[in-house]
Coordinates of N, CA and C in Angstrom, one line a residue:
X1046 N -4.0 -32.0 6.5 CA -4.5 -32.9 5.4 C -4.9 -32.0 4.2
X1047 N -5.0 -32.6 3.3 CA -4.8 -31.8 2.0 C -6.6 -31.6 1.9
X1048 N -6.6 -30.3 1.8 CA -8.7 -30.3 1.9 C -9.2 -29.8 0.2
X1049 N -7.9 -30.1 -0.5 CA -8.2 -30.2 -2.0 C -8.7 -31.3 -2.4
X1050 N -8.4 -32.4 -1.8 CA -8.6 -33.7 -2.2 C -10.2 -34.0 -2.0
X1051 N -10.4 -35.2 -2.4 CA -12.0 -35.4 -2.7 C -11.7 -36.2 -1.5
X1052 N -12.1 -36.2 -0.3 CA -12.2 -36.6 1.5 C -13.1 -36.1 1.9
X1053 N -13.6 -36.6 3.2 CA -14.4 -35.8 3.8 C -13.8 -34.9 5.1
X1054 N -14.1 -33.6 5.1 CA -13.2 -32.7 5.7 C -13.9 -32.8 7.5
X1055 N -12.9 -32.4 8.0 CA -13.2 -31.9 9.3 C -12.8 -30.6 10.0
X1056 N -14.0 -30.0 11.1 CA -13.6 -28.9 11.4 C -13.6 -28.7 12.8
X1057 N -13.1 -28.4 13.7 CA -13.1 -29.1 14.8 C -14.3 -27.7 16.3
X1058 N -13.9 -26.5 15.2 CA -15.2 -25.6 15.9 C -15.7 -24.8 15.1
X1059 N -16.4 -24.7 13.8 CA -16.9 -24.2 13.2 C -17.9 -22.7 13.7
X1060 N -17.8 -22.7 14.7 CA -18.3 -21.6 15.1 C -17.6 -20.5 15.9
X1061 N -16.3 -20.4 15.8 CA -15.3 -19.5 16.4 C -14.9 -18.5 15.4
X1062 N -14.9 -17.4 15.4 CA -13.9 -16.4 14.8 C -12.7 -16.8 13.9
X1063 N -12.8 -16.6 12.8 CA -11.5 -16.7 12.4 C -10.6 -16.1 12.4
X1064 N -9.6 -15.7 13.4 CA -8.6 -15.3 13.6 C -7.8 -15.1 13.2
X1065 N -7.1 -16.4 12.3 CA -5.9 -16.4 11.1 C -6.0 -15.3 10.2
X1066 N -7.4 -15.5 9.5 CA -7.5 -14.0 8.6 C -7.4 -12.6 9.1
X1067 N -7.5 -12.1 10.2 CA -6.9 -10.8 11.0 C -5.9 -10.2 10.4
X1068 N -4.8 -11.1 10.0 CA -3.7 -10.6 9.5 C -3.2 -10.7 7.8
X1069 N -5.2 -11.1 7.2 CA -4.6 -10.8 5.7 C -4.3 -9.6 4.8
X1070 N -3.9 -8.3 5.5 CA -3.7 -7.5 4.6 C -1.4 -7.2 5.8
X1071 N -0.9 -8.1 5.5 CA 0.3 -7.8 6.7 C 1.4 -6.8 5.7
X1072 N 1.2 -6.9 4.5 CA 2.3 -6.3 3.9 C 1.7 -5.3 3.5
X1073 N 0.5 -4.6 2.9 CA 0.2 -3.3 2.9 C -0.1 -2.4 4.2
X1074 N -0.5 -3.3 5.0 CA 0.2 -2.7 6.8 C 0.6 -2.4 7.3
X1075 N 1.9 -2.7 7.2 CA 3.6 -3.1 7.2 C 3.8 -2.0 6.5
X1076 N 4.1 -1.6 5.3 CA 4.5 -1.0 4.4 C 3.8 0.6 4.8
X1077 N 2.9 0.5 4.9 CA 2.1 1.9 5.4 C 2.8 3.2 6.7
X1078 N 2.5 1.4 7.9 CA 2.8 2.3 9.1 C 4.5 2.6 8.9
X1079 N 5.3 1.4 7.9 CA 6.8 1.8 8.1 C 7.0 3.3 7.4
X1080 N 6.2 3.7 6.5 CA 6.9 5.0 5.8 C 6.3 5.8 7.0
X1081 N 5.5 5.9 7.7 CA 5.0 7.0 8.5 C 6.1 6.7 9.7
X1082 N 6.9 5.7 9.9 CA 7.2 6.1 10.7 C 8.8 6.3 10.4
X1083 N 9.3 6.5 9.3 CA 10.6 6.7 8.4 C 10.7 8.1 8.5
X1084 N 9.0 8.6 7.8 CA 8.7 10.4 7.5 C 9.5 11.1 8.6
X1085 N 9.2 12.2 8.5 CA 10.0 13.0 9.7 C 8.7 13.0 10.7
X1086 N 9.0 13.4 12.0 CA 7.9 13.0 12.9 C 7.1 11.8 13.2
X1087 N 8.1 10.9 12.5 CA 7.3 9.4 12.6 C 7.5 9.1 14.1
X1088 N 8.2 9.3 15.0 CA 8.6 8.4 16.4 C 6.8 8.7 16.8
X1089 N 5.8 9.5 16.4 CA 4.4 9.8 16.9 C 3.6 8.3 16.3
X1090 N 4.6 7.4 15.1 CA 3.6 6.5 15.2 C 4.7 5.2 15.7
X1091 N 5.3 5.7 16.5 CA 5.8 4.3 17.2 C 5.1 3.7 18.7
X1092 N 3.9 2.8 18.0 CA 3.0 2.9 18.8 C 2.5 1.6 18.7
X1093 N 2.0 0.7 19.5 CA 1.4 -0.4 19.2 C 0.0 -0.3 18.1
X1094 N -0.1 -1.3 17.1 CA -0.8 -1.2 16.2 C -2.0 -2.6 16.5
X1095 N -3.1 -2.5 16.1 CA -4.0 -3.5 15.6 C -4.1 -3.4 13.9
X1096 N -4.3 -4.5 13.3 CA -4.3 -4.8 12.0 C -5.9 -5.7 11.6
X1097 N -6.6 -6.0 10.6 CA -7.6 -7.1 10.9 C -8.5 -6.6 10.0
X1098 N -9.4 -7.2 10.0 CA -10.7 -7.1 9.2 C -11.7 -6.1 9.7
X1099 N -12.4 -5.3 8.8 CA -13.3 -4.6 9.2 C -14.6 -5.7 9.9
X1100 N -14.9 -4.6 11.0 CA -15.9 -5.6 12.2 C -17.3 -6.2 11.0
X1101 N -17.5 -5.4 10.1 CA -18.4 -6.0 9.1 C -18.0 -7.7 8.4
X1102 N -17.0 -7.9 8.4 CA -16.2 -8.7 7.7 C -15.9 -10.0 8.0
X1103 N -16.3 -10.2 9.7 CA -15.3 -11.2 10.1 C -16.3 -12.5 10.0
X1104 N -15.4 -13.2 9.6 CA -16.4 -14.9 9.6 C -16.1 -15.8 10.5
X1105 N -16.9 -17.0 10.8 CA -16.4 -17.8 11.6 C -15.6 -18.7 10.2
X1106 N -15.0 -19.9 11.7 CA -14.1 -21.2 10.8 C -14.9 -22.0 9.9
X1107 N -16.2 -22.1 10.4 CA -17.1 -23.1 9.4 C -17.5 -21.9 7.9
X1108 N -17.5 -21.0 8.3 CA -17.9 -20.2 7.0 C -16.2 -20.2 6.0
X1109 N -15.0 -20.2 6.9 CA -14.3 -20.5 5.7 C -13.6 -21.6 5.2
X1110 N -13.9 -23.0 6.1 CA -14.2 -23.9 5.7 C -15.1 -24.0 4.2
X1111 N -16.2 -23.8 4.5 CA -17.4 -23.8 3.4 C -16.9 -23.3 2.0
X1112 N -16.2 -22.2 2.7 CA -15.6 -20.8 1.4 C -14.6 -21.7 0.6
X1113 N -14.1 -21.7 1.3 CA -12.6 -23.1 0.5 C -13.0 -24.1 -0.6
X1114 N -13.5 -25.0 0.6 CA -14.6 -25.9 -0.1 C -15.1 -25.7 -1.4
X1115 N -15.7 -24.5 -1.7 CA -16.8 -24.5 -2.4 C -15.7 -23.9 -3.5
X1116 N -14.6 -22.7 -3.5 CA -14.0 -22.7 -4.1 C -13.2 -23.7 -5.3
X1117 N -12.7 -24.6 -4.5 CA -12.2 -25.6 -5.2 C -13.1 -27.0 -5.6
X1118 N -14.6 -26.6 -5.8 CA -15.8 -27.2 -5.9 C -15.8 -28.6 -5.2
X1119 N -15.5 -28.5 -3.9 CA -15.3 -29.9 -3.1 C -16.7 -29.5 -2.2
X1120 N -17.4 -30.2 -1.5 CA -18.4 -29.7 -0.7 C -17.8 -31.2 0.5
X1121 N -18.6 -30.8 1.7 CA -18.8 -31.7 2.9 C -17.8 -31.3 3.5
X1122 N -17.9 -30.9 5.3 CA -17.0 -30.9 6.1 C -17.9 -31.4 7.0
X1123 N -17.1 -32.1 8.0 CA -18.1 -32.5 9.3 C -17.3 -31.7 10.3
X1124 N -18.5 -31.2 11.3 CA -18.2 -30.8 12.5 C -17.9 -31.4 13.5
X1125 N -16.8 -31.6 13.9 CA -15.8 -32.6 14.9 C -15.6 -31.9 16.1
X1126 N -16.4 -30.9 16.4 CA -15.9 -30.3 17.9 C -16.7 -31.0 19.2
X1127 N -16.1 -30.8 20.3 CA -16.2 -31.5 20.9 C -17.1 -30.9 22.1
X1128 N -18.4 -30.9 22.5 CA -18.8 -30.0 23.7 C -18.1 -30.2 24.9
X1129 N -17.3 -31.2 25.2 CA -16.8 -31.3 26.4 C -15.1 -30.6 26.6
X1130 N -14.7 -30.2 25.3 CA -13.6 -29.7 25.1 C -13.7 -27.9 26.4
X1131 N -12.3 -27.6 26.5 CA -12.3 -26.0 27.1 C -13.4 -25.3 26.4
X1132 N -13.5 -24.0 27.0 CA -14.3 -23.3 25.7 C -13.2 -22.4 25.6
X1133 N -13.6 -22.0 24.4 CA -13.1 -20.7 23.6 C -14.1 -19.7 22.8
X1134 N -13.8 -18.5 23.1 CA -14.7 -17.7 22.8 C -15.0 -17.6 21.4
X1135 N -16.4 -17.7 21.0 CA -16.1 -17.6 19.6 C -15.9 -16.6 18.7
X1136 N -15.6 -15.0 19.6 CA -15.2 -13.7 18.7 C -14.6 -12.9 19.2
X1137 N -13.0 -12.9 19.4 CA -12.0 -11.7 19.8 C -12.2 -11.3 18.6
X1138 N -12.2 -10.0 18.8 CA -12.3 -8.7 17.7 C -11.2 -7.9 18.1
X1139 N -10.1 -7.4 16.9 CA -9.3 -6.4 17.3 C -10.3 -5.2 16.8
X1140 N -9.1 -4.3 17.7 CA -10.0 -2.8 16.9 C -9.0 -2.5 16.5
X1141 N -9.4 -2.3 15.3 CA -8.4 -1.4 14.1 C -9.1 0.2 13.7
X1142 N -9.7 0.4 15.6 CA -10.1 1.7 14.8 C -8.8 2.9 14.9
X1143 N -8.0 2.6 15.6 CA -6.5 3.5 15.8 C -6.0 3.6 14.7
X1144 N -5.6 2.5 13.5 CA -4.8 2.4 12.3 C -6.0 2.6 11.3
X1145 N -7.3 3.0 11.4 CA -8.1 3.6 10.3 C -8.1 5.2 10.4
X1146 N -8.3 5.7 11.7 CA -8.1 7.0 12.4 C -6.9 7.6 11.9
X1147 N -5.6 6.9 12.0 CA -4.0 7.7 12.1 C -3.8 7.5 11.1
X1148 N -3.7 6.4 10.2 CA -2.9 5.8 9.5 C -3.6 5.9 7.6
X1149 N -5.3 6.1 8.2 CA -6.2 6.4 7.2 C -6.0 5.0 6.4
X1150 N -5.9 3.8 7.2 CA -5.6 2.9 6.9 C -6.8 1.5 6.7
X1151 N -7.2 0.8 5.7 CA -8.6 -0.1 5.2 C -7.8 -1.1 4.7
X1152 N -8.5 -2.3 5.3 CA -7.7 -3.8 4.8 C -8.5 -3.5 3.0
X1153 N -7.4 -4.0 2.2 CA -7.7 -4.1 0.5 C -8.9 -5.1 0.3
X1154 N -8.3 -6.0 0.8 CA -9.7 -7.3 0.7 C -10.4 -7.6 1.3
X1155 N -11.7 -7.9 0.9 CA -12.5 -8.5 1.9 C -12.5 -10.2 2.0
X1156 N -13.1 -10.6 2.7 CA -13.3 -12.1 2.8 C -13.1 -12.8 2.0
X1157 N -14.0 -12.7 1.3 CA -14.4 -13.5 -0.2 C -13.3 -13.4 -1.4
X1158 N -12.9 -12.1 -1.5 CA -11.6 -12.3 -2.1 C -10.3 -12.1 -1.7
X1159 N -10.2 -12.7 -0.5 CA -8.8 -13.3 0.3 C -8.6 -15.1 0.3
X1160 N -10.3 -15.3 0.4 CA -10.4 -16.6 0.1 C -9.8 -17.3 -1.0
X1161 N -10.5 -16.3 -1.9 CA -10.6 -16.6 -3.5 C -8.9 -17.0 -3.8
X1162 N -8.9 -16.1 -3.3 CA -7.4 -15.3 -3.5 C -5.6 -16.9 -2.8
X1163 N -6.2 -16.7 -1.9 CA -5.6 -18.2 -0.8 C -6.2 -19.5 -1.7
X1164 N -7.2 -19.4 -1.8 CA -7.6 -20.9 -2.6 C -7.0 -21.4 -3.6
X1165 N -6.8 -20.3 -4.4 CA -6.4 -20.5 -5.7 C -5.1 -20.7 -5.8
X1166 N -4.2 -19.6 -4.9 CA -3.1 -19.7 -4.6 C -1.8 -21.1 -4.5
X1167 N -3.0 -22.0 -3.0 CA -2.9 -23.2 -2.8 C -3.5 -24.5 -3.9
X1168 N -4.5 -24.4 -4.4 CA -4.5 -25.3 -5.4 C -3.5 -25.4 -6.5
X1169 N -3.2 -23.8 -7.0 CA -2.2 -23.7 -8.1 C -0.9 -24.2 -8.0
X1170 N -0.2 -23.9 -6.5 CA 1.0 -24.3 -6.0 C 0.9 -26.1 -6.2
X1171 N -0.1 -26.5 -5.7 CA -0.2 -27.7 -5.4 C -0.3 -28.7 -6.3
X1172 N -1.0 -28.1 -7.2 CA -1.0 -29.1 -8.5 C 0.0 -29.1 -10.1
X1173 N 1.2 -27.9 -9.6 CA 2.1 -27.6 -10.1 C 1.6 -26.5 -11.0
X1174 N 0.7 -26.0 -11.6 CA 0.2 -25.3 -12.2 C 0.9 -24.0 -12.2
X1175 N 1.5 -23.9 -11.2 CA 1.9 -22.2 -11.0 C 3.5 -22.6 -10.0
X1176 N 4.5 -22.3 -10.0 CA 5.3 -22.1 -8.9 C 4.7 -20.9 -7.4
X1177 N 5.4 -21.1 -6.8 CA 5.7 -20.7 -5.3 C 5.6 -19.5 -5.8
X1178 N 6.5 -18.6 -6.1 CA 7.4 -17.5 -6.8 C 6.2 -16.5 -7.5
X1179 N 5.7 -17.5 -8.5 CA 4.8 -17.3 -9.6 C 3.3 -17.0 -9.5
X1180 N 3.2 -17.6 -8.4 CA 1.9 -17.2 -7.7 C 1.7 -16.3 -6.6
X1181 N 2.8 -16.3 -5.9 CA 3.0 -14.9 -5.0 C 3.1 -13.6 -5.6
X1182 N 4.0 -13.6 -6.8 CA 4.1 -12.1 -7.8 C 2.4 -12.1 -8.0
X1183 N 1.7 -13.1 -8.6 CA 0.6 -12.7 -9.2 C -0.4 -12.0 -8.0
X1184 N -0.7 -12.8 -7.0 CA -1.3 -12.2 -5.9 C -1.1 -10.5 -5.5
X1185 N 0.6 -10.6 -5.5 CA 1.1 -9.2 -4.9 C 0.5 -8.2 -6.1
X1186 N 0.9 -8.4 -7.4 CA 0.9 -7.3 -8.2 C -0.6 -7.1 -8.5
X1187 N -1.9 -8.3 -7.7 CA -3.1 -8.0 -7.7 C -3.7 -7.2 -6.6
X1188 N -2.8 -7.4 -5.6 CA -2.9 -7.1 -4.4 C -2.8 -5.2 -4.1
X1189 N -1.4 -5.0 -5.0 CA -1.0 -3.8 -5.3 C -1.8 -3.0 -6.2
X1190 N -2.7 -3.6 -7.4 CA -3.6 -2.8 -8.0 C -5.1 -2.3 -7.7
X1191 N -5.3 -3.1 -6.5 CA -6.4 -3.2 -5.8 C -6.2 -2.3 -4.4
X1192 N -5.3 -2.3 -4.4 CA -4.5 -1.0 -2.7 C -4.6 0.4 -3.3
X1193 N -3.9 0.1 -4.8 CA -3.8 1.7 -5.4 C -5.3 2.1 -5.9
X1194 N -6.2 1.5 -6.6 CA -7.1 1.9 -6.6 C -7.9 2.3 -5.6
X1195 N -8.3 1.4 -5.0 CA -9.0 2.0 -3.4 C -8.4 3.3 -2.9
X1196 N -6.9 3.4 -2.7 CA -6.0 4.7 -2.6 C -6.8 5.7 -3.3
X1197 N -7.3 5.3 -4.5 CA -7.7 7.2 -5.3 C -9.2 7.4 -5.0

């Protein structure tokens, strides 16, 4: 459902880990561990990786429910989970302490502006504002100047 629209939203466990976001930094990642392992002596990083958010960082679903929300100045979600449903835990944590260690490797963004960043993305696409294309370059080439600076 479109959670841009003026509805009332639902979330079905607002108190679980967000998970999805684990993998918002995949292409400066990607791009990192591939040259190290291109370099000469790379076959030492052909190694299973963890990727993710610093453990300071991680939010649950209702917090980025809220984040969204509030972003695109919509407010209200209702909590729709169910106590009788399975459980699920509400915090697998990868450790990305191996790919900070070897790789000297820090997600670029934090929460708040991945959100920022996704929100805007999807509203812009959505309400024709911006093409697909158009808003991916903009993100990347924000993305890229915010990797390189952190880099110095």
């Amino acid at each position: 459902r479109d959670w841009t629209a003026n509805t009332v939203r639902s979330c079905a466990d607002p108190a679980v880990a967000c998970r999805c976001l684990h993998a918002r930094d995949p292409l400066g990642c990607c791009l990192l561990l591939g040259s190290n392992l291109a370099a000469p002596g790379g076959e030492a990083y052909a190694d299973a990786w963890n990727f993710g958010p610093l453990p300071t960082d991680v939010s649950k679903v209702g917090d980025l429910a809220g984040a969204l929300l509030a972003r695109w100045g919509r407010e209200g979600w209702k909590d729709v989970s169910d106590p009788a449903a399975p459980h699920e835990a509400e915090l697998l944590r990868l450790s990305i302490d191996k790919a900070v260690s070897r790789l000297g490797w820090r997600p670029v963004w934090d929460f708040a502006e991945t959100v920022a960043r996704t929100a805007d993305w999807y509203a812009d696409v959505t309400a024709g504002a911006a093409t697909t294309r158009a808003a991916c370059e903009r993100d990347l080439d924000a993305y890229i100047t915010a990797a390189t600076f952190a880099a110095d």
